[in-house]
Every structure is written in structure tokens, then in C-alpha cells.
PDB file of C-alpha atoms in Angstrom:
ATOM      1  CA  MET A   1       0.000   0.000   0.000  1.00 69.00           C
ATOM      2  CA  THR A   2       1.381   3.363  -1.015  1.00 75.00           C
ATOM      3  CA  GLU A   3       1.243   6.461   1.171  1.00 78.00           C
ATOM      4  CA  GLN A   4      -1.411   7.969  -1.124  1.00 75.00           C
ATOM      5  CA  GLN A   5      -3.548   4.829  -0.834  1.00 76.00           C
ATOM      6  CA  PHE A   6      -3.160   4.981   2.935  1.00 78.00           C
ATOM      7  CA  GLU A   7      -4.332   8.600   2.924  1.00 76.00           C
ATOM      8  CA  ASP A   8      -7.396   7.510   0.911  1.00 74.00           C
ATOM      9  CA  CYS A   9      -8.089   4.792   3.484  1.00 76.00           C
ATOM     10  CA  LYS A  10      -8.065   7.384   6.246  1.00 73.00           C
ATOM     11  CA  LYS A  11     -10.869   9.257   4.455  1.00 69.00           C
ATOM     12  CA  CYS A  12     -13.002   6.177   3.771  1.00 72.00           C
ATOM     13  CA  LEU A  13     -15.921   5.455   6.138  1.00 64.00           C
ATOM     14  CA  ASN A  14     -15.016   1.741   5.918  1.00 67.00           C
ATOM     15  CA  ARG A  15     -11.908   2.485   7.980  1.00 71.00           C
ATOM     16  CA  LYS A  16     -11.432   1.545  11.606  1.00 69.00           C
ATOM     17  CA  ARG A  17     -11.938   4.766  13.520  1.00 63.00           C
ATOM     18  CA  GLY A  18      -8.825   6.183  15.064  1.00 61.00           C
ATOM     19  CA  SER A  19      -6.512   3.603  13.508  1.00 66.00           C
ATOM     20  CA  ASN A  20      -3.296   4.887  11.946  1.00 69.00           C
ATOM     21  CA  TYR A  21      -1.777   1.522  11.008  1.00 71.00           C
ATOM     22  CA  LYS A  22      -1.823   0.298   7.418  1.00 73.00           C
ATOM     23  CA  GLU A  23      -2.235  -3.331   8.405  1.00 71.00           C
ATOM     24  CA  ASP A  24      -5.544  -2.947  10.235  1.00 74.00           C
ATOM     25  CA  ILE A  25      -7.105   0.301   9.035  1.00 76.00           C
ATOM     26  CA  CYS A  26      -9.772  -1.397   6.872  1.00 77.00           C
ATOM     27  CA  ASN A  27     -12.947  -2.423   8.701  1.00 70.00           C
ATOM     28  CA  ILE A  28     -14.290  -4.742   5.962  1.00 67.00           C
ATOM     29  CA  LYS A  29     -14.109  -8.328   7.211  1.00 61.00           C
ATOM     30  CA  GLY A  30     -11.605 -10.409   5.272  1.00 58.00           C
ATOM     31  CA  LYS A  31     -10.497  -7.465   3.150  1.00 64.00           C
ATOM     32  CA  LYS A  32      -6.930  -7.716   1.873  1.00 66.00           C
ATOM     33  CA  LEU A  33      -5.131  -4.452   1.313  1.00 68.00           C
ATOM     34  CA  ASP A  34      -3.496  -5.609  -1.907  1.00 64.00           C
ATOM     35  CA  PHE A  35      -5.409  -3.400  -4.352  1.00 64.00           C
ATOM     36  CA  GLU A  36      -3.717  -1.520  -7.165  1.00 66.00           C
ATOM     37  CA  ASN A  37      -4.194   2.229  -7.553  1.00 66.00           C
ATOM     38  CA  THR A  38      -7.592   2.982  -5.895  1.00 68.00           C
ATOM     39  CA  CYS A  39      -9.679   0.658  -3.713  1.00 73.00           C
ATOM     40  CA  ARG A  40     -13.061  -0.168  -5.276  1.00 63.00           C
ATOM     41  CA  ASP A  41     -14.799   0.187  -1.908  1.00 63.00           C
ATOM     42  CA  PHE A  42     -13.290   3.646  -1.542  1.00 63.00           C
ATOM     43  CA  GLN A  43     -14.617   4.616  -4.993  1.00 53.00           C
ATOM     44  CA  LEU A  44     -18.100   3.377  -4.070  1.00 53.00           C
ATOM     45  CA  ASP A  45     -18.120   5.261  -0.751  1.00 52.00           C
ATOM     46  CA  ASN A  46     -20.285   8.291  -1.526  1.00 52.00           C
ATOM     47  CA  SER A  47     -19.603   9.691   1.937  1.00 55.00           C
ATOM     48  CA  VAL A  48     -15.887  10.242   1.302  1.00 55.00           C
ATOM     49  CA  VAL A  49     -15.035  13.927   1.349  1.00 57.00           C
ATOM     50  CA  SER A  50     -11.648  15.049   0.066  1.00 56.00           C
ATOM     51  CA  GLY A  51     -10.191  18.429  -0.812  1.00 54.00           C
ATOM     52  CA  VAL A  52     -10.594  21.659   1.165  1.00 54.00           C
ATOM     53  CA  ASP A  53     -13.305  23.047  -1.104  1.00 59.00           C
ATOM     54  CA  ASN A  54     -15.388  19.854  -0.906  1.00 63.00           C
ATOM     55  CA  LYS A  55     -14.969  19.698   2.831  1.00 63.00           C
ATOM     56  CA  ILE A  56     -16.292  23.234   3.261  1.00 70.00           C
ATOM     57  CA  ASN A  57     -19.365  22.289   1.224  1.00 75.00           C
ATOM     58  CA  ALA A  58     -19.859  19.146   3.334  1.00 78.00           C
ATOM     59  CA  ILE A  59     -19.698  20.995   6.673  1.00 86.00           C
ATOM     60  CA  LYS A  60     -23.199  21.450   8.109  1.00 89.00           C
ATOM     61  CA  PRO A  61     -24.207  24.599  10.028  1.00 91.00           C
ATOM     62  CA  ASN A  62     -24.241  24.076  13.770  1.00 95.00           C
ATOM     63  CA  GLN A  63     -24.519  27.555  15.325  1.00 95.00           C
ATOM     64  CA  LYS A  64     -28.334  27.520  15.513  1.00 96.00           C
ATOM     65  CA  ARG A  65     -28.258  24.116  17.177  1.00 97.00           C
ATOM     66  CA  ALA A  66     -25.727  25.420  19.682  1.00 97.00           C
ATOM     67  CA  LYS A  67     -27.885  28.442  20.494  1.00 97.00           C
ATOM     68  CA  LEU A  68     -31.019  26.309  20.871  1.00 97.00           C
ATOM     69  CA  ALA A  69     -29.202  23.892  23.189  1.00 98.00           C
ATOM     70  CA  GLU A  70     -27.987  26.806  25.309  1.00 98.00           C
ATOM     71  CA  ILE A  71     -31.491  28.304  25.609  1.00 98.00           C
ATOM     72  CA  PHE A  72     -33.049  25.072  26.880  1.00 98.00           C
ATOM     73  CA  ILE A  73     -30.155  24.393  29.256  1.00 98.00           C
ATOM     74  CA  TRP A  74     -30.772  27.833  30.787  1.00 98.00           C
ATOM     75  CA  ALA A  75     -34.484  26.932  30.949  1.00 98.00           C
ATOM     76  CA  VAL A  76     -33.668  23.735  32.859  1.00 98.00           C
ATOM     77  CA  MET A  77     -31.535  25.750  35.281  1.00 98.00           C
ATOM     78  CA  ALA A  78     -34.398  28.227  35.827  1.00 98.00           C
ATOM     79  CA  ILE A  79     -36.750  25.364  36.699  1.00 97.00           C
ATOM     80  CA  ASP A  80     -34.069  23.935  39.011  1.00 97.00           C
ATOM     81  CA  ILE A  81     -34.138  27.217  40.950  1.00 97.00           C
ATOM     82  CA  ILE A  82     -37.954  27.077  41.131  1.00 97.00           C
ATOM     83  CA  ALA A  83     -37.730  23.427  42.220  1.00 97.00           C
ATOM     84  CA  ILE A  84     -35.351  24.311  45.066  1.00 97.00           C
ATOM     85  CA  PHE A  85     -37.842  26.857  46.417  1.00 97.00           C
ATOM     86  CA  SER A  86     -40.754  24.429  45.999  1.00 97.00           C
ATOM     87  CA  SER A  87     -38.867  21.601  47.724  1.00 96.00           C
ATOM     88  CA  TYR A  88     -37.893  23.938  50.551  1.00 97.00           C
ATOM     89  CA  LEU A  89     -41.579  24.729  51.157  1.00 96.00           C
ATOM     90  CA  GLN A  90     -42.379  21.014  51.114  1.00 96.00           C
ATOM     91  CA  TYR A  91     -39.538  20.270  53.534  1.00 96.00           C
ATOM     92  CA  ASN A  92     -40.853  22.831  56.050  1.00 95.00           C
ATOM     93  CA  LEU A  93     -44.366  21.406  55.690  1.00 95.00           C
ATOM     94  CA  LEU A  94     -43.116  17.859  56.324  1.00 94.00           C
ATOM     95  CA  ILE A  95     -41.124  18.965  59.357  1.00 94.00           C
ATOM     96  CA  ASP A  96     -44.242  20.636  60.776  1.00 93.00           C
ATOM     97  CA  PHE A  97     -46.243  17.472  60.103  1.00 92.00           C
ATOM     98  CA  GLN A  98     -43.582  15.302  61.750  1.00 93.00           C
ATOM     99  CA  ASN A  99     -43.591  17.563  64.834  1.00 92.00           C
ATOM    100  CA  ASN A 100     -47.391  17.254  65.067  1.00 89.00           C
ATOM    101  CA  GLU A 101     -47.890  20.935  64.312  1.00 90.00           C
ATOM    102  CA  PHE A 102     -51.101  22.117  62.665  1.00 90.00           C
ATOM    103  CA  VAL A 103     -51.182  21.110  58.976  1.00 89.00           C
ATOM    104  CA  THR A 104     -54.493  21.093  57.073  1.00 92.00           C
ATOM    105  CA  ASP A 105     -55.505  18.801  54.210  1.00 91.00           C
ATOM    106  CA  GLU A 106     -55.729  21.876  51.991  1.00 93.00           C
ATOM    107  CA  MET A 107     -52.093  22.724  52.719  1.00 93.00           C
ATOM    108  CA  LEU A 108     -51.013  19.182  51.828  1.00 92.00           C
ATOM    109  CA  GLU A 109     -53.053  19.132  48.616  1.00 95.00           C
ATOM    110  CA  SER A 110     -51.763  22.540  47.580  1.00 96.00           C
ATOM    111  CA  ASN A 111     -48.192  21.373  48.179  1.00 95.00           C
ATOM    112  CA  ASP A 112     -48.714  18.168  46.172  1.00 94.00           C
ATOM    113  CA  LEU A 113     -50.237  20.088  43.256  1.00 97.00           C
ATOM    114  CA  ARG A 114     -47.339  22.557  43.188  1.00 96.00           C
ATOM    115  CA  GLU A 115     -44.749  19.769  43.305  1.00 95.00           C
ATOM    116  CA  ILE A 116     -46.481  17.832  40.507  1.00 96.00           C
ATOM    117  CA  LEU A 117     -46.623  20.914  38.281  1.00 97.00           C
ATOM    118  CA  VAL A 118     -42.925  21.660  38.845  1.00 97.00           C
ATOM    119  CA  ALA A 119     -42.003  18.003  38.225  1.00 95.00           C
ATOM    120  CA  TYR A 120     -43.952  17.806  34.944  1.00 97.00           C
ATOM    121  CA  LEU A 121     -42.580  21.153  33.758  1.00 97.00           C
ATOM    122  CA  TYR A 122     -39.042  20.035  34.559  1.00 97.00           C
ATOM    123  CA  LEU A 123     -39.521  16.693  32.759  1.00 96.00           C
ATOM    124  CA  VAL A 124     -40.788  18.318  29.555  1.00 98.00           C
ATOM    125  CA  VAL A 125     -38.085  20.995  29.422  1.00 98.00           C
ATOM    126  CA  PHE A 126     -35.344  18.512  30.359  1.00 97.00           C
ATOM    127  CA  ILE A 127     -36.325  16.146  27.530  1.00 97.00           C
ATOM    128  CA  ILE A 128     -36.316  19.015  25.013  1.00 98.00           C
ATOM    129  CA  SER A 129     -32.959  20.170  26.395  1.00 98.00           C
ATOM    130  CA  ALA A 130     -31.493  16.666  26.069  1.00 97.00           C
ATOM    131  CA  VAL A 131     -32.702  16.382  22.463  1.00 98.00           C
ATOM    132  CA  THR A 132     -31.319  19.781  21.429  1.00 98.00           C
ATOM    133  CA  PHE A 133     -27.979  19.121  23.153  1.00 98.00           C
ATOM    134  CA  ILE A 134     -27.528  15.716  21.500  1.00 97.00           C
ATOM    135  CA  GLN A 135     -28.463  17.222  18.108  1.00 97.00           C
ATOM    136  CA  TRP A 136     -25.723  19.837  18.575  1.00 97.00           C
ATOM    137  CA  PHE A 137     -23.271  17.236  19.898  1.00 97.00           C
ATOM    138  CA  ARG A 138     -23.830  14.884  16.956  1.00 96.00           C
ATOM    139  CA  ARG A 139     -23.600  17.660  14.352  1.00 95.00           C
ATOM    140  CA  ALA A 140     -20.363  18.951  15.924  1.00 96.00           C
ATOM    141  CA  TYR A 141     -18.828  15.468  15.785  1.00 95.00           C
ATOM    142  CA  TYR A 142     -20.052  14.962  12.218  1.00 91.00           C
ATOM    143  CA  ASN A 143     -18.286  18.175  11.152  1.00 92.00           C
ATOM    144  CA  LEU A 144     -15.112  17.107  12.934  1.00 92.00           C
ATOM    145  CA  ASN A 145     -15.289  13.715  11.190  1.00 87.00           C
ATOM    146  CA  ILE A 146     -15.347  15.536   7.855  1.00 84.00           C
ATOM    147  CA  ARG A 147     -12.209  17.453   8.805  1.00 85.00           C
ATOM    148  CA  THR A 148     -10.109  14.689  10.355  1.00 84.00           C
ATOM    149  CA  ASN A 149      -9.966  11.019  11.302  1.00 79.00           C
ATOM    150  CA  CYS A 150     -12.068  10.604  14.462  1.00 86.00           C
ATOM    151  CA  ASP A 151     -12.200   7.615  16.791  1.00 86.00           C
ATOM    152  CA  ASN A 152     -15.952   7.014  16.376  1.00 87.00           C
ATOM    153  CA  SER A 153     -18.722   7.533  13.835  1.00 82.00           C
ATOM    154  CA  GLU A 154     -21.151  10.432  14.239  1.00 84.00           C
ATOM    155  CA  GLY A 155     -23.840   7.898  15.179  1.00 89.00           C
ATOM    156  CA  TRP A 156     -21.984   7.146  18.400  1.00 92.00           C
ATOM    157  CA  ALA A 157     -22.139  10.826  19.351  1.00 94.00           C
ATOM    158  CA  ALA A 158     -25.890  10.337  19.772  1.00 95.00           C
ATOM    159  CA  GLY A 159     -26.161   6.608  20.491  1.00 95.00           C
ATOM    160  CA  SER A 160     -23.528   6.459  23.221  1.00 95.00           C
ATOM    161  CA  TRP A 161     -25.835   8.377  25.579  1.00 96.00           C
ATOM    162  CA  PHE A 162     -28.344   5.498  25.577  1.00 95.00           C
ATOM    163  CA  VAL A 163     -26.131   2.399  25.810  1.00 95.00           C
ATOM    164  CA  PRO A 164     -25.635   1.065  29.369  1.00 93.00           C
ATOM    165  CA  ILE A 165     -22.055   1.208  30.704  1.00 95.00           C
ATOM    166  CA  ILE A 166     -20.831   2.935  27.514  1.00 95.00           C
ATOM    167  CA  SER A 167     -22.914   5.989  28.444  1.00 95.00           C
ATOM    168  CA  LEU A 168     -20.711   6.386  31.530  1.00 95.00           C
ATOM    169  CA  TYR A 169     -17.593   7.255  29.524  1.00 96.00           C
ATOM    170  CA  ARG A 170     -18.060   7.440  25.731  1.00 96.00           C
ATOM    171  CA  PRO A 171     -19.738  10.893  25.504  1.00 97.00           C
ATOM    172  CA  TYR A 172     -16.939  12.261  27.698  1.00 97.00           C
ATOM    173  CA  GLN A 173     -14.312  10.685  25.428  1.00 96.00           C
ATOM    174  CA  ILE A 174     -15.986  12.132  22.335  1.00 96.00           C
ATOM    175  CA  MET A 175     -16.174  15.619  23.841  1.00 97.00           C
ATOM    176  CA  LYS A 176     -12.487  15.432  24.814  1.00 96.00           C
ATOM    177  CA  GLU A 177     -11.645  14.310  21.290  1.00 96.00           C
ATOM    178  CA  MET A 178     -13.639  17.207  19.836  1.00 96.00           C
ATOM    179  CA  GLU A 179     -11.740  19.686  22.005  1.00 95.00           C
ATOM    180  CA  SER A 180      -8.355  18.120  21.293  1.00 95.00           C
ATOM    181  CA  LYS A 181      -8.630  17.617  17.533  1.00 93.00           C
ATOM    182  CA  SER A 182     -10.368  20.927  16.798  1.00 94.00           C
ATOM    183  CA  THR A 183      -7.591  22.753  18.670  1.00 94.00           C
ATOM    184  CA  GLN A 184      -4.936  20.780  16.788  1.00 92.00           C
ATOM    185  CA  LEU A 185      -6.598  21.663  13.467  1.00 91.00           C
ATOM    186  CA  ILE A 186      -6.628  25.383  14.355  1.00 92.00           C
ATOM    187  CA  ASN A 187      -2.976  25.205  15.437  1.00 91.00           C
ATOM    188  CA  SER A 188      -2.012  23.552  12.146  1.00 88.00           C
ATOM    189  CA  LYS A 189      -3.552  26.457  10.209  1.00 86.00           C
ATOM    190  CA  THR A 190      -2.282  29.385  12.307  1.00 87.00           C
ATOM    191  CA  SER A 191       0.928  30.587  13.909  1.00 81.00           C
ATOM    192  CA  GLU A 192      -0.882  31.020  17.241  1.00 79.00           C
ATOM    193  CA  GLN A 193      -0.655  27.776  19.218  1.00 82.00           C
ATOM    194  CA  LYS A 194      -3.713  27.308  21.417  1.00 84.00           C
ATOM    195  CA  LYS A 195      -3.490  25.028  24.441  1.00 88.00           C
ATOM    196  CA  ILE A 196      -5.752  21.988  24.665  1.00 88.00           C
ATOM    197  CA  SER A 197      -7.802  22.336  27.855  1.00 88.00           C
ATOM    198  CA  THR A 198     -10.155  19.598  29.063  1.00 92.00           C
ATOM    199  CA  VAL A 199     -10.703  20.951  32.605  1.00 94.00           C
ATOM    200  CA  THR A 200     -14.195  22.270  31.804  1.00 95.00           C
ATOM    201  CA  ILE A 201     -15.078  18.981  30.125  1.00 97.00           C
ATOM    202  CA  GLY A 202     -13.908  17.060  33.202  1.00 97.00           C
ATOM    203  CA  ILE A 203     -16.021  19.229  35.535  1.00 97.00           C
ATOM    204  CA  TRP A 204     -19.001  18.907  33.175  1.00 97.00           C
ATOM    205  CA  TRP A 205     -18.806  15.122  33.149  1.00 97.00           C
ATOM    206  CA  ALA A 206     -18.196  14.812  36.902  1.00 97.00           C
ATOM    207  CA  LEU A 207     -21.292  16.919  37.632  1.00 97.00           C
ATOM    208  CA  TRP A 208     -23.307  14.899  35.111  1.00 97.00           C
ATOM    209  CA  ILE A 209     -22.307  11.567  36.722  1.00 97.00           C
ATOM    210  CA  ILE A 210     -23.033  12.890  40.235  1.00 96.00           C
ATOM    211  CA  SER A 211     -26.391  14.215  39.037  1.00 96.00           C
ATOM    212  CA  ASN A 212     -27.262  10.808  37.590  1.00 94.00           C
ATOM    213  CA  TYR A 213     -26.221   9.078  40.817  1.00 93.00           C
ATOM    214  CA  VAL A 214     -28.445  11.350  42.926  1.00 93.00           C
ATOM    215  CA  GLY A 215     -31.293  10.922  40.428  1.00 91.00           C
ATOM    216  CA  SER A 216     -30.956   7.130  40.680  1.00 89.00           C
ATOM    217  CA  PHE A 217     -31.077   7.380  44.477  1.00 86.00           C
ATOM    218  CA  LEU A 218     -34.267   9.448  44.319  1.00 87.00           C
ATOM    219  CA  PHE A 219     -35.861   6.995  41.876  1.00 83.00           C
ATOM    220  CA  LYS A 220     -35.192   4.105  44.274  1.00 82.00           C
ATOM    221  CA  SER A 221     -36.499   6.208  47.171  1.00 80.00           C
ATOM    222  CA  ALA A 222     -39.871   6.451  45.437  1.00 74.00           C
ATOM    223  CA  PHE A 223     -40.419   2.722  46.070  1.00 77.00           C
ATOM    224  CA  LYS A 224     -39.596   2.848  49.779  1.00 80.00           C
ATOM    225  CA  GLU A 225     -42.206   2.782  52.526  1.00 78.00           C
ATOM    226  CA  GLU A 226     -44.304   5.952  52.541  1.00 83.00           C
ATOM    227  CA  THR A 227     -43.221   7.440  55.858  1.00 89.00           C
ATOM    228  CA  VAL A 228     -42.763  11.090  56.739  1.00 90.00           C
ATOM    229  CA  GLN A 229     -39.022  10.576  57.249  1.00 91.00           C
ATOM    230  CA  ASN A 230     -38.634   8.962  53.813  1.00 91.00           C
ATOM    231  CA  PHE A 231     -40.515  11.894  52.258  1.00 91.00           C
ATOM    232  CA  ILE A 232     -38.171  14.301  54.074  1.00 93.00           C
ATOM    233  CA  ASN A 233     -35.110  12.412  52.811  1.00 92.00           C
ATOM    234  CA  ALA A 234     -36.464  12.400  49.247  1.00 92.00           C
ATOM    235  CA  THR A 235     -37.172  16.132  49.448  1.00 94.00           C
ATOM    236  CA  LEU A 236     -33.629  16.854  50.617  1.00 94.00           C
ATOM    237  CA  GLY A 237     -32.409  14.696  47.733  1.00 93.00           C
ATOM    238  CA  ASP A 238     -34.485  16.777  45.307  1.00 94.00           C
ATOM    239  CA  ILE A 239     -32.879  19.955  46.662  1.00 96.00           C
ATOM    240  CA  VAL A 240     -29.370  18.487  46.252  1.00 96.00           C
ATOM    241  CA  LEU A 241     -30.176  17.362  42.692  1.00 95.00           C
ATOM    242  CA  SER A 242     -31.457  20.824  41.760  1.00 96.00           C
ATOM    243  CA  LEU A 243     -28.426  22.493  43.364  1.00 97.00           C
ATOM    244  CA  ILE A 244     -26.111  20.308  41.256  1.00 97.00           C
ATOM    245  CA  GLY A 245     -28.132  21.255  38.185  1.00 97.00           C
ATOM    246  CA  ILE A 246     -27.193  24.931  38.481  1.00 97.00           C
ATOM    247  CA  PRO A 247     -23.386  24.615  38.057  1.00 98.00           C
ATOM    248  CA  LEU A 248     -23.967  21.771  35.575  1.00 98.00           C
ATOM    249  CA  ALA A 249     -26.007  24.108  33.366  1.00 98.00           C
ATOM    250  CA  ILE A 250     -23.421  26.899  33.614  1.00 98.00           C
ATOM    251  CA  VAL A 251     -20.505  24.588  32.755  1.00 98.00           C
ATOM    252  CA  THR A 252     -22.421  22.929  29.884  1.00 98.00           C
ATOM    253  CA  VAL A 253     -23.295  26.250  28.261  1.00 98.00           C
ATOM    254  CA  SER A 254     -19.702  27.410  28.710  1.00 97.00           C
ATOM    255  CA  MET A 255     -18.481  24.236  26.988  1.00 97.00           C
ATOM    256  CA  ILE A 256     -20.893  24.660  24.056  1.00 97.00           C
ATOM    257  CA  LYS A 257     -19.885  28.306  23.596  1.00 97.00           C
ATOM    258  CA  SER A 258     -16.191  27.423  23.686  1.00 95.00           C
ATOM    259  CA  TYR A 259     -16.497  24.681  21.084  1.00 96.00           C
ATOM    260  CA  SER A 260     -18.814  26.746  18.863  1.00 96.00           C
ATOM    261  CA  LYS A 261     -16.156  29.449  18.826  1.00 95.00           C
ATOM    262  CA  LYS A 262     -13.637  26.868  17.584  1.00 94.00           C
ATOM    263  CA  GLU A 263     -16.047  25.691  14.873  1.00 94.00           C
ATOM    264  CA  LYS A 264     -16.463  29.272  13.652  1.00 93.00           C
ATOM    265  CA  GLU A 265     -12.701  29.818  13.623  1.00 92.00           C
ATOM    266  CA  LEU A 266     -12.066  26.596  11.706  1.00 91.00           C
ATOM    267  CA  PHE A 267     -14.640  27.487   9.064  1.00 88.00           C
ATOM    268  CA  LYS A 268     -13.096  30.944   8.564  1.00 89.00           C
ATOM    269  CA  LEU A 269      -9.606  29.439   8.222  1.00 87.00           C
ATOM    270  CA  GLU A 270     -10.840  26.874   5.711  1.00 81.00           C
ATOM    271  CA  LYS A 271     -12.511  29.578   3.624  1.00 79.00           C
ATOM    272  CA  ILE A 272      -9.204  31.440   3.481  1.00 70.00           C
ATOM    273  CA  GLU A 273      -7.432  28.283   2.251  1.00 63.00           C
ATOM    274  CA  VAL A 274      -9.729  27.782  -0.748  1.00 50.00           C
TER     275      VAL A 274
END
């Protein structure tokens, strides 16, 4: 295999992601890399994008997706703040009830109605936020895959969030790869050498994992015996979960803004090259 053929293999979607070895770069089972000139599978791969001009045309806009993701993340944070206040009122009511202080049925019903409304509102906005974030995340990774050889396909940028075990580390790996390779691409096109920083990504993922752990605890608490003390514990858990949600939202938006800035810079540099 010549160096030019190897470069073609790196562009082909039949390649093993992230591999830089001639012997095992092809992902087609039983394929022998003994072709002459151009590989037939490479010629038939309509997804191959080569040349700066073609790459620019293949890049899909992602700024609107970024902005939409940011808006709904802020919306989730706003509901988290409301939820903290609502849970605080419920906590005081439960403490009064536990201490045999005067609590009417109307007060309990009013509290339950408020908590249900906040919970449903949070669920709806959170789902929309998750969808818009994953749409941005997948599009960003797709664009990076057009520009360079990434370790995964764009499908994993979305699918990895829903696969057990893999969801604990793969999205984090992909986001780190996006930060690293986009910075390297910018550095290769400019004299200014930017530093690769994954601190924000690490904080983002740590908060996300902690948030999921607390959420899992609260879900299990829902099936415990319905005692006042268990309700108090669950309410305190809700407050902790909402408190975690505030810095998580801030860090996530910061991360999206930072990467979107890199995407804009890369596109401008590529336009200059044409």
C-alpha cells in the first residue's frame, strides 16, 4: 500500500476509527489491502469527502443548534431554581407534620399540586434540552469527522448516551476528542498555538455523573415505605439534585460556547485556504 492509498483509506468510512496503522485500518471483514491504484470500496463510498473546497461544502451549520441547546439548558436551570424553592416549602411542611404541628388537608393538597406541576414542567423541558444538546453534539462530531480522522462515527455521538455502561464514559471521550482535535486543526492552520484544555469537560462530566447518581437514588427512594421521614429524605435529595443542576447548566453552556467558537474559527480558516 502506497502512502497515497493509505491517505485515501483514512478518508473512507469503511476504515477503523482512530486507527493509523496500514495493516488494520480497513474495517471490511476479510479485506486484503493488496489493491492496485484505488480501492473499489473507496470509490463506491459516496460519503468520502476530500479536498478543502469539498470539505467546506460538506460541513453542516451548527450555530443555531448550539444556540437552541444553550437556551433550553438555561431553561432547565431556571426550573431547578424554582424546584429548590418548591422543595424547601415542602420540607418545612413535612417537618411541621412530623412535629405534630397544625397542617391542614388543603395545605397538603396545595403542596402536592405545586410539586407535581414543577415536576412535569421540569420533565418536559429537560427532555427538550437533552434532544437539542444531542443534536448539537452529533452535528459537531459529524463536522469534525469531515475534517479529520475521528475515533468514532457520528452515530456514536448520539447513540452512546443510551447504551448502558458505555454511556458512563463514551460521551466524555468524544467531547475530549472534539476539544483536542479541533484545537490541533486550528494550530495547524495558524501561527498562534492554542493550548488543549479539558478541565471544563472534566467538571461537566463529573457533575453529570453525580447528578445521575443522585437521580438514581431518588428513583429508588420512590419505592420505599411511605413514611414522613422517607418523604423528608427524598425532598432533601431533590434539593441536592437541583443544586447540582445549576453549576452543571453553567458549565455545559460554557463548553458549548467554547467549542462553537472553535467551529467558527475553523470554518473561517478553511474559507481562506480555498
